[in-house]
Amino acid sequence: MAVLMLTAAPVQAQAPASLTLAPVWGDHGVIQRDRPILVEGWTAPRRAVSGDLGDAHATAASDASGHFALRFPARPASDAGVTLTVSSGADRVQASDLLVGDVWLCSGQSNMEYPVARALNGPGEVAGAGDGGLRLLTVPKKTAMQPQTSFGGPVGWAASSPQSASDFSAACYFMARDLRKALHVPIGAIHSSWGGSQARAWLSPKSGLALYGAADMAMLEAFGRDPLDAVTRFAPRWEQWYRGTTQGTEPWLKPDSLSWSAVPKIAGWLAWEGTPLATKATGTIWLRRQITLTQAQATAGAVLKLGVLDDMDMTFVNGRPVGNSFGWDYEREYAVPPAYLHAGVNEIMVAVTNSYADGGFQSKPEVLQLAIKGGASLPLAEGWRFSISGAKTYPPRAPWDANGGIGVMHNRMIAPLGSLALKGVAWYQGESDVDTPGYRQRLSALIDGWRGQFGADLRVLVVQLANYGPVQKGAVASNTARLRDDQRFVAAQAPGTALVSAIDLGESSDIHPANKETLGTRLALSARGVPMPMPLSARREGDAIRLRFSGVEGGLQAWSGVGPIGFELCGHEGRDCRLVEAKVDGDGVVIADGRGAEVVRYAWADSPRVNLYDGRDLPVPGFEMAIGDR
């Protein structure tokens, strides 16, 4: 039954007392042109509803939950504002100044969230952002365990202006701005992103079920009603991971099996001067605190308050799991039932894992407490010890994980859009998935979920990750390159999907490149159906290998060199790779000596340097391809 709830349509706690429309239907919005128009909302159950959109009229009736859908005929593009009026009984709601054009959803993680104000020439771009025909809407960042009908806060459309554009997604804004210039129709841009998010946080329930199974979806549902029950179900998976990465150790059951040092202060690990964590604060660290309780305190039960822990934690009390969370801005409060406590010394064991920059305690010392139910709060600001774990990998993420839980962002940030007609979706994400295999499957499932919600003909644009990190001087293994190739593969296989490469727009020292305008220009071209350069095939011609490409205009060009750089040939299953010379031949590339090679790669590194473009200055994306015979 839990899974059935998760795979159903978005739910509303109860039918509203008065008439409401889906949150995207508000003043100054944009309606997708040339598509049937569906206006959803809620009222009392089984009531007649009528609506007028300009001179079009529609009627409907609400169902047992109060949901209704008014259907209006498609409209051509128009910059003349129309008014939507919906009535049910004595209730009446209205949305005015609605334009008709193309509507795009922009989603992903921090590089999609990156604002116009911080982009190259940000102040100038913000100052010139006024355009009454470009409308912007930003979705609040909130999560939910089940699909919702409302966002996590109020939303509203706004005409593009210095005020509305400054904090808006730069990639999305520049794409929409270029579409306005090229198409001369109103453009609506909906921005729904979250920095640090994994792809699976954006999956629809149907896609989540297909990829992760009924057990994980049931845990997700359980967390919404009983977090301790969900944590208890998930703990064996975490414990199995820990045993596997530390040769069978179980510190949560045997704290004295570790060597302990005093925590210098309640602060991030980088501030722990004199400890190894002051210079390298990534990995998994155990935190230990003993607390003595009376029989009455143990019998009462408690809430363990640990404040913010960066990034993720698995928390035990007397060997029993009480909490698992991810988030650098989320205060941990875990219920500890009486059965988990006893009179005398009780053990609190917290495994904190950090993957980037500072980690560990992020709250003030006074926040740390054990709050006895019906009694006093016992301070936990002092007396902590730590031990650096031998874990060599990162732990599994819980189904409800704030940044990577199954569909938790979809449920609150995409589901409330309902069946809104869209022209397409632009997706810029992947940095948080680089070290998690299976991105090809997650991205395919994500696209399937969007098309299930917004229509099978939805156009999808996938941004191939930008170059970032130290420059590699030879052929190397690269999880980032692997993920880029997953992005390319999905874009090539899924109809109506296009790859837009940012592989040349990055910065070695900053994972958030500021050149979002060039990316927006490329996105706008692809949004209009303009083909991008894409590898088609690699074939043997005697000892040579010829690579063919599609989407090339004006021929291929090797910038600042006699030939393209960054090509590799590899042996069986991508082994024994070596950099090779190549030359441009019209719309293709030829590698003269391909003897013994089975795989060809291009730009296969975290931070490759590339110089292969077509006549429009559009880069060839990074890829890996098996070499075939004629």
XYZ file of C-alpha atoms in Angstrom:
630
model
C 0.000 0.000 0.000
C 2.869 2.392 0.700
C 4.170 2.026 -2.832
C 0.723 2.582 -4.290
C 0.582 5.897 -2.453
C 3.933 6.926 -3.860
C 3.083 6.063 -7.455
C -0.240 7.864 -7.425
C -0.887 11.418 -8.560
C 0.168 14.309 -6.289
C -1.826 14.349 -3.096
C -3.421 17.139 -1.117
C -4.017 16.570 2.582
C -7.710 17.433 2.276
C -10.024 19.230 -0.094
C -9.697 22.998 0.403
C -12.537 24.968 1.926
C -12.340 27.452 -0.940
C -11.396 27.399 -4.589
C -7.658 27.313 -5.399
C -5.689 26.882 -8.606
C -2.473 24.956 -9.107
C 0.339 27.285 -7.955
C 1.729 27.897 -11.455
C -1.523 29.626 -12.473
C -0.961 33.183 -11.314
C -0.757 36.717 -12.645
C 1.806 37.431 -15.395
C 2.306 33.775 -16.313
C 2.967 32.290 -19.752
C 0.809 29.616 -21.409
C 2.399 27.149 -23.831
C 1.311 27.969 -27.365
C -0.214 25.477 -29.818
C -1.013 22.914 -27.114
C -4.316 22.083 -25.395
C -4.470 24.030 -22.129
C -5.179 22.208 -18.867
C -5.962 24.341 -15.808
C -5.927 22.294 -12.595
C -7.162 23.244 -9.144
C -9.095 22.207 -6.055
C -12.421 22.988 -4.469
C -14.986 21.169 -2.385
C -15.604 17.587 -3.551
C -17.998 16.957 -6.407
C -18.729 20.561 -7.262
C -19.333 22.125 -10.653
C -16.486 24.326 -11.886
C -16.472 26.735 -14.802
C -13.728 28.820 -16.327
C -13.061 31.471 -18.934
C -9.723 32.020 -20.618
C -10.128 35.085 -22.736
C -13.112 34.258 -24.948
C -12.853 30.460 -24.398
C -15.184 28.772 -21.910
C -14.831 25.370 -20.182
C -16.649 23.399 -17.500
C -15.682 20.511 -15.246
C -16.577 18.875 -11.938
C -14.288 18.216 -8.988
C -13.707 14.612 -7.953
C -13.956 13.084 -4.478
C -10.643 14.714 -3.487
C -11.729 18.132 -4.765
C -9.392 18.069 -7.781
C -10.623 19.399 -11.113
C -9.182 20.066 -14.564
C -10.550 22.610 -17.034
C -9.622 21.995 -20.653
C -9.277 24.872 -23.094
C -8.327 24.721 -26.780
C -4.790 25.530 -27.891
C -3.936 29.171 -28.548
C -1.372 30.760 -30.869
C 1.469 32.873 -29.527
C 0.334 36.285 -28.320
C 1.828 39.105 -26.285
C -1.652 40.500 -25.561
C -2.429 39.549 -21.981
C -5.537 37.437 -21.323
C -7.350 36.755 -18.075
C -8.232 33.370 -16.593
C -11.333 33.341 -14.388
C -12.440 30.182 -12.564
C -15.651 29.878 -10.521
C -17.196 27.211 -8.320
C -20.336 28.073 -6.378
C -19.784 31.424 -4.720
C -15.984 31.132 -5.043
C -14.086 32.875 -7.812
C -10.329 33.161 -8.576
C -8.561 35.026 -11.330
C -5.141 35.170 -12.975
C -4.502 38.166 -15.216
C -1.964 39.303 -17.812
C -1.298 35.795 -19.125
C 0.790 35.686 -22.297
C 0.995 32.812 -24.794
C 4.360 31.583 -26.056
C 6.891 28.902 -25.085
C 7.416 27.663 -21.525
C 10.662 26.035 -20.414
C 11.532 24.276 -17.167
C 15.176 24.562 -16.049
C 16.391 22.119 -13.401
C 19.527 20.560 -11.943
C 22.073 21.412 -9.277
C 24.324 24.377 -8.500
C 25.448 25.171 -12.023
C 21.834 25.587 -13.052
C 21.096 27.452 -9.814
C 24.055 29.837 -10.397
C 22.512 33.352 -10.591
C 22.703 36.002 -13.283
C 24.285 38.457 -10.845
C 27.397 36.244 -10.495
C 27.805 35.452 -14.195
C 30.355 37.135 -16.436
C 29.398 40.810 -16.651
C 26.704 40.055 -14.088
C 25.975 43.655 -13.056
C 25.636 44.719 -16.673
C 23.408 41.782 -17.548
C 21.177 42.496 -14.551
C 20.919 46.174 -15.441
C 19.749 45.318 -18.952
C 17.318 42.561 -17.968
C 14.101 44.482 -18.552
C 11.733 42.608 -20.914
C 7.985 42.453 -20.405
C 7.677 39.450 -22.720
C 10.083 37.288 -20.720
C 8.470 35.960 -17.562
C 10.377 34.246 -14.732
C 9.283 31.942 -11.906
C 11.533 30.379 -9.256
C 10.421 27.338 -7.237
C 11.311 27.314 -3.491
C 13.771 24.667 -2.326
C 11.818 22.137 -0.269
C 11.557 18.340 -0.191
C 8.734 15.875 0.466
C 8.427 12.107 0.809
C 5.339 11.989 -1.437
C 4.278 14.086 -4.455
C 2.592 17.314 -3.404
C 0.139 19.691 -5.062
C 1.770 22.853 -3.709
C 5.319 24.169 -3.600
C 7.193 24.683 -0.336
C 6.366 28.390 -0.307
C 4.615 31.085 -2.321
C 5.554 31.484 -5.981
C 4.777 34.142 -8.521
C 5.553 34.997 -12.117
C 7.422 38.232 -12.755
C 8.350 40.036 -15.935
C 12.113 40.063 -16.420
C 13.659 43.083 -14.738
C 16.838 43.865 -12.797
C 14.989 42.857 -9.631
C 13.562 39.542 -10.892
C 16.550 38.461 -13.009
C 19.385 39.122 -10.520
C 18.971 35.909 -8.503
C 17.436 33.866 -11.321
C 19.300 30.950 -12.934
C 21.870 32.424 -15.315
C 21.894 29.489 -17.737
C 18.112 29.494 -17.855
C 17.853 33.269 -18.218
C 20.371 33.520 -21.056
C 18.669 30.640 -22.891
C 15.253 32.273 -22.499
C 16.589 35.691 -23.495
C 18.074 34.295 -26.706
C 14.852 32.439 -27.490
C 12.949 35.724 -27.141
C 15.272 37.393 -29.628
C 15.117 34.539 -32.117
C 11.436 33.586 -31.961
C 9.770 36.920 -31.146
C 7.181 35.239 -28.890
C 6.662 35.426 -25.113
C 8.885 33.051 -23.135
C 8.174 31.651 -19.690
C 11.121 30.247 -17.721
C 10.518 28.136 -14.607
C 13.608 27.555 -12.477
C 13.600 24.566 -10.097
C 17.124 23.586 -8.983
C 19.046 22.665 -5.846
C 22.815 22.895 -5.422
C 24.479 19.592 -4.538
C 21.484 17.486 -5.524
C 21.833 14.035 -7.013
C 19.795 12.986 -10.035
C 17.718 10.490 -8.101
C 16.269 13.298 -5.963
C 14.436 14.476 -9.107
C 12.951 11.120 -10.139
C 9.198 10.640 -10.394
C 7.715 7.947 -8.123
C 7.242 5.615 -11.089
C 10.868 6.023 -12.138
C 12.068 5.672 -8.534
C 10.155 2.426 -8.147
C 11.557 1.059 -11.406
C 15.171 1.839 -10.451
C 15.247 1.232 -6.689
C 12.433 -1.202 -5.984
C 9.487 -1.500 -3.643
C 11.523 -1.880 -0.446
C 13.243 1.494 -0.828
C 10.008 3.212 -1.815
C 8.354 1.729 1.258
C 11.189 3.091 3.429
C 10.637 6.508 1.885
C 6.948 6.396 2.721
C 7.713 5.144 6.224
C 10.067 8.039 6.896
C 7.225 10.474 6.283
C 5.162 9.003 9.117
C 7.731 7.326 11.413
C 11.404 8.294 10.880
C 12.685 5.840 13.479
C 10.955 2.941 11.715
C 12.542 3.972 8.416
C 16.006 4.375 9.963
C 15.695 0.934 11.562
C 14.935 -0.584 8.163
C 17.813 1.227 6.462
C 20.478 0.636 9.132
C 21.419 -2.927 8.053
C 22.428 -1.576 4.637
C 24.629 1.080 6.189
C 26.120 -1.410 8.655
C 26.878 -3.877 5.859
C 28.676 -1.122 3.950
C 30.760 -0.203 7.006
C 31.770 -3.772 7.731
C 32.737 -4.245 4.095
C 34.952 -1.160 3.959
C 36.657 -1.695 7.346
C 37.290 -5.452 7.429
C 34.287 -6.295 9.557
C 34.529 -3.739 12.382
C 31.381 -2.649 14.272
C 32.214 0.412 16.400
C 28.552 1.194 17.085
C 28.427 -2.070 19.040
C 32.002 -2.013 20.342
C 33.072 1.611 20.878
C 36.214 0.614 22.755
C 37.522 -1.159 19.647
C 38.612 2.263 18.363
C 41.294 4.630 19.627
C 39.797 7.915 20.820
C 40.990 11.510 21.150
C 39.272 14.469 22.770
C 37.282 16.746 20.458
C 39.103 20.115 20.699
C 35.901 22.154 20.358
C 32.395 22.056 18.939
C 33.219 23.403 15.486
C 33.999 22.191 12.000
C 36.922 19.804 11.715
C 39.122 22.294 9.875
C 39.187 24.305 13.118
C 40.541 21.358 15.114
C 44.144 22.584 15.199
C 46.741 19.965 15.978
C 44.648 17.104 14.556
C 44.869 15.434 11.115
C 41.390 16.815 10.333
C 42.653 20.400 10.387
C 44.209 19.849 6.955
C 41.950 17.186 5.443
C 38.357 17.098 6.610
C 36.896 14.531 4.218
C 35.988 10.941 5.001
C 34.109 9.292 7.852
C 34.770 10.222 11.479
C 33.281 8.659 14.591
C 32.080 10.969 17.377
C 31.463 9.467 20.811
C 29.706 10.868 23.865
C 28.786 9.011 27.039
C 25.963 10.250 29.232
C 24.727 8.929 32.576
C 20.962 8.710 33.114
C 18.796 7.898 36.077
C 16.184 5.174 35.842
C 13.446 7.809 35.599
C 15.224 9.625 32.760
C 15.805 6.418 30.819
C 12.185 5.351 31.264
C 10.919 8.690 29.943
C 12.708 8.529 26.568
C 14.430 11.488 24.944
C 15.194 13.519 21.849
C 18.858 13.664 20.806
C 19.746 17.118 19.435
C 23.031 17.260 17.546
C 22.599 20.487 15.578
C 23.898 20.652 12.013
C 26.379 17.977 10.951
C 28.215 18.376 7.640
C 27.564 16.345 5.422
C 25.838 13.137 6.519
C 25.522 11.090 9.669
C 24.492 7.683 10.953
C 23.677 7.950 14.646
C 23.398 5.166 17.223
C 22.418 5.114 20.889
C 23.593 2.062 22.802
C 24.212 0.281 19.493
C 20.757 0.943 18.064
C 20.190 3.233 15.066
C 18.193 6.391 15.769
C 18.952 8.694 12.832
C 20.407 9.084 9.369
C 20.491 12.467 7.629
C 22.276 14.403 4.935
C 22.571 18.182 4.792
C 24.851 21.032 5.748
C 21.956 23.205 6.959
C 19.714 20.638 8.665
C 19.588 20.354 12.468
C 19.504 16.746 13.618
C 16.857 15.862 16.194
C 16.367 12.146 16.720
C 13.743 10.474 18.904
C 15.233 7.948 21.336
C 12.549 5.648 22.791
C 12.778 4.402 26.400
C 13.643 0.890 25.208
C 16.914 2.230 23.780
C 18.050 3.769 27.087
C 19.004 2.428 30.488
C 20.028 3.683 33.905
C 23.745 4.362 34.086
C 26.171 5.113 31.269
C 24.667 5.356 27.763
C 26.725 5.463 24.561
C 26.048 7.956 21.774
C 27.953 7.066 18.595
C 27.759 9.251 15.510
C 29.451 8.401 12.219
C 29.796 11.667 10.268
C 30.861 11.559 6.627
C 32.076 14.653 4.795
C 32.834 14.761 1.068
C 33.898 18.376 0.514
C 35.574 21.230 2.413
C 34.743 21.425 6.134
C 32.844 18.728 8.012
C 31.370 17.787 11.350
C 29.783 20.097 13.929
C 28.350 23.304 12.464
C 26.074 24.533 15.296
C 26.830 26.363 18.520
C 27.759 24.137 21.479
C 24.605 24.956 23.426
C 22.465 23.401 20.684
C 23.772 19.919 21.531
C 21.437 18.336 24.089
C 19.665 15.204 25.172
C 16.142 16.447 25.881
C 14.415 14.120 28.351
C 10.716 13.868 27.609
C 8.801 15.730 30.273
C 12.022 16.713 32.001
C 15.201 18.716 31.707
C 17.551 18.928 28.744
C 20.987 17.525 29.471
C 23.809 19.530 27.811
C 26.143 17.710 25.419
C 28.494 20.591 24.630
C 31.471 18.925 26.284
C 32.917 15.460 26.660
C 32.998 14.386 23.014
C 35.741 12.187 21.614
C 36.594 11.364 18.010
C 38.220 8.597 16.004
C 39.115 8.684 12.317
C 37.450 5.767 10.581
C 39.207 3.433 8.212
C 36.283 3.579 5.764
C 37.637 3.902 2.226
C 34.387 4.691 0.403
C 31.326 6.820 1.013
C 28.280 5.260 2.682
C 24.991 4.432 0.968
C 22.472 7.267 0.917
C 19.074 6.741 2.523
C 15.924 6.871 0.371
C 14.897 10.073 2.216
C 18.326 11.750 1.937
C 17.826 15.519 1.604
C 20.071 15.891 -1.456
C 19.861 12.428 -2.946
C 16.698 10.796 -1.651
C 14.458 9.073 -4.167
C 12.283 11.765 -5.720
C 12.283 14.037 -2.676
C 12.860 17.140 -4.819
C 10.547 16.023 -7.595
C 7.780 15.588 -5.034
C 7.902 19.187 -3.823
C 9.501 21.092 -6.694
C 8.262 19.397 -9.897
C 5.075 17.481 -9.023
C 3.134 20.678 -8.145
C 3.479 21.771 -11.777
C 0.929 19.079 -12.546
C 0.195 18.481 -16.216
C 1.275 21.960 -17.273
C 2.068 22.102 -20.985
C 5.764 22.820 -21.582
C 7.917 23.283 -24.640
C 10.836 21.549 -22.952
C 13.221 21.001 -20.063
C 16.857 22.104 -19.752
C 18.856 19.912 -17.328
C 22.299 20.826 -15.916
C 23.352 18.306 -13.286
C 25.805 15.494 -12.686
C 28.644 16.748 -10.509
C 27.072 15.078 -7.450
C 26.688 11.777 -9.349
C 30.245 11.494 -10.654
C 31.251 8.806 -8.142
C 27.940 6.902 -8.277
C 27.687 4.347 -11.110
C 24.504 4.041 -13.149
C 23.977 7.654 -14.254
C 22.869 6.486 -17.695
C 19.938 4.640 -16.132
C 19.048 7.497 -13.771
C 19.060 10.101 -16.527
C 16.910 7.925 -18.792
C 14.437 7.345 -15.964
C 14.387 11.065 -15.171
C 13.470 11.924 -18.760
C 10.800 9.215 -18.801
C 9.286 10.780 -15.674
C 9.170 14.254 -17.214
C 7.504 12.964 -20.349
C 5.001 11.036 -18.285
C 4.064 14.267 -16.516
C 4.385 16.908 -19.236
C 3.831 14.951 -22.456
C 5.637 12.476 -24.701
C 6.738 15.186 -27.146
C 8.610 17.198 -24.488
C 11.996 18.408 -25.753
C 14.859 17.745 -23.318
C 18.247 19.472 -23.330
C 21.064 17.844 -21.342
C 24.120 19.955 -20.514
C 27.332 17.950 -20.714
C 29.443 18.814 -17.669
C 32.050 21.552 -17.896
C 35.759 20.891 -17.461
C 36.961 21.305 -13.872
C 40.054 20.420 -11.852
C 43.765 19.957 -12.525
C 44.750 19.423 -16.149
C 45.714 15.829 -16.919
C 48.831 15.460 -19.073
C 48.216 11.917 -20.301
C 45.546 9.265 -20.758
C 43.791 8.779 -17.417
C 40.732 7.154 -15.907
C 37.966 9.671 -15.217
C 34.595 9.202 -13.585
C 33.619 12.662 -14.784
C 34.374 11.697 -18.380
C 32.355 8.517 -17.884
C 29.381 10.534 -16.711
C 29.754 12.936 -19.655
C 29.586 9.948 -21.968
C 26.474 8.707 -20.168
C 24.921 12.105 -20.862
C 25.909 11.851 -24.519
C 24.602 8.297 -24.831
C 21.185 9.132 -23.371
C 20.842 12.246 -25.540
C 21.695 10.204 -28.622
C 19.273 7.384 -27.805
C 16.216 9.209 -26.454
C 14.083 10.854 -29.182
C 13.567 14.572 -28.731
C 16.647 14.820 -26.494
C 19.765 16.858 -27.283
C 23.211 17.219 -25.735
C 24.567 20.729 -25.176
C 28.233 20.551 -24.240
C 29.907 22.875 -21.737
C 33.154 20.898 -21.893
C 35.123 24.004 -22.929
C 33.437 26.547 -20.632
C 34.822 25.436 -17.259
C 37.451 26.794 -14.908
C 40.178 24.595 -13.456
C 39.863 26.087 -9.974
C 36.096 26.600 -9.761
C 33.430 23.949 -10.301
C 30.981 26.799 -10.992
C 32.159 28.495 -14.198
C 30.878 32.034 -14.678
C 30.460 31.888 -18.452
C 26.788 31.008 -18.464
C 25.982 33.333 -21.382
C 27.735 31.153 -23.956
C 26.023 28.112 -22.453
C 22.665 29.889 -22.664
C 23.292 30.689 -26.326
C 23.989 27.009 -27.050
C 20.918 25.927 -25.090
C 18.743 28.345 -27.054
C 20.056 26.988 -30.366
C 19.304 23.448 -29.276
C 15.889 24.480 -27.926
C 15.054 25.661 -31.442
C 16.035 22.275 -32.858
C 19.424 23.341 -34.239
C 21.643 20.214 -34.312
C 24.789 20.140 -32.168
C 27.986 18.276 -33.167
C 27.705 14.633 -32.081
C 29.873 11.557 -32.760
C 28.186 8.997 -35.007
C 30.636 6.185 -35.620
C 34.251 5.017 -35.559
C 35.251 2.692 -38.413
C 38.471 1.044 -39.553
C 39.928 1.994 -42.923
C 42.982 -0.243 -43.207
C 45.255 0.755 -40.333
C 43.442 4.067 -39.909
C 40.280 4.915 -38.009
C 37.723 7.339 -39.376
C 35.270 9.094 -37.058
C 32.029 10.493 -38.442
C 29.972 13.228 -36.810
C 26.455 14.608 -37.188
C 25.248 18.135 -36.528
C 28.360 19.747 -37.993
C 28.010 22.972 -39.973
C 30.902 24.652 -41.791
C 33.158 21.646 -41.328
C 35.270 20.742 -38.332
C 38.151 22.970 -37.281
C 41.138 22.423 -34.979
C 41.704 25.672 -33.165
C 45.298 26.809 -32.566
C 46.842 23.633 -33.889
C 47.548 21.495 -36.940
C 45.084 18.920 -35.649
C 42.614 18.178 -32.857
C 44.010 17.254 -29.462
C 42.561 14.968 -26.797
C 41.979 11.774 -28.841
C 42.890 8.433 -27.267
C 42.927 4.860 -28.488
C 42.385 2.009 -26.049
C 42.597 -1.750 -26.107
C 40.062 -4.327 -24.968
C 37.405 -2.929 -22.572
C 39.055 0.487 -22.598
C 42.412 -0.640 -21.230
C 45.916 0.493 -22.162
C 44.808 3.890 -23.443
C 47.221 6.246 -25.187
C 46.994 9.736 -26.616
C 47.218 9.812 -30.410
C 47.566 12.321 -33.214
C 44.503 13.021 -35.342
C 43.594 15.234 -38.254
C 40.403 16.888 -39.442
C 38.939 15.652 -42.713
C 35.870 17.716 -43.630
C 33.104 16.780 -41.197
C 35.161 13.921 -39.759
C 38.402 13.047 -38.024
C 41.010 10.488 -39.070
C 43.501 8.748 -36.783
C 46.270 7.377 -38.991
C 47.498 4.477 -36.865
C 44.696 2.597 -35.160
C 46.286 -0.838 -35.068
C 45.280 -2.914 -32.044
C 42.712 -0.385 -30.836
C 39.151 -1.330 -29.929
C 37.921 1.915 -28.357
C 38.376 5.580 -29.233
C 37.952 8.377 -26.710
C 37.862 12.148 -26.952
C 38.356 14.675 -24.140
C 38.511 11.823 -21.622
C 39.544 13.629 -18.438
C 38.026 15.598 -15.571
C 39.412 18.829 -17.006
C 40.289 18.252 -20.668
C 41.649 20.867 -23.021
C 39.782 20.755 -26.326
C 40.187 22.502 -29.662
C 37.751 20.708 -32.003
C 34.832 22.882 -33.125
C 32.546 23.259 -36.096
C 32.123 26.412 -38.172
C 29.656 27.867 -35.628
C 32.210 27.608 -32.800
C 30.268 24.718 -31.259
C 32.491 22.105 -29.558
C 32.545 18.389 -30.209
C 31.459 16.752 -26.925
C 33.542 14.313 -24.954
C 32.798 10.676 -25.793
C 33.875 7.054 -25.836
C 33.013 4.777 -28.750
C 33.749 1.230 -29.809
C 35.621 0.935 -33.113
C 33.742 -1.045 -35.727
C 34.788 -2.699 -38.957
C 33.516 -1.463 -42.288
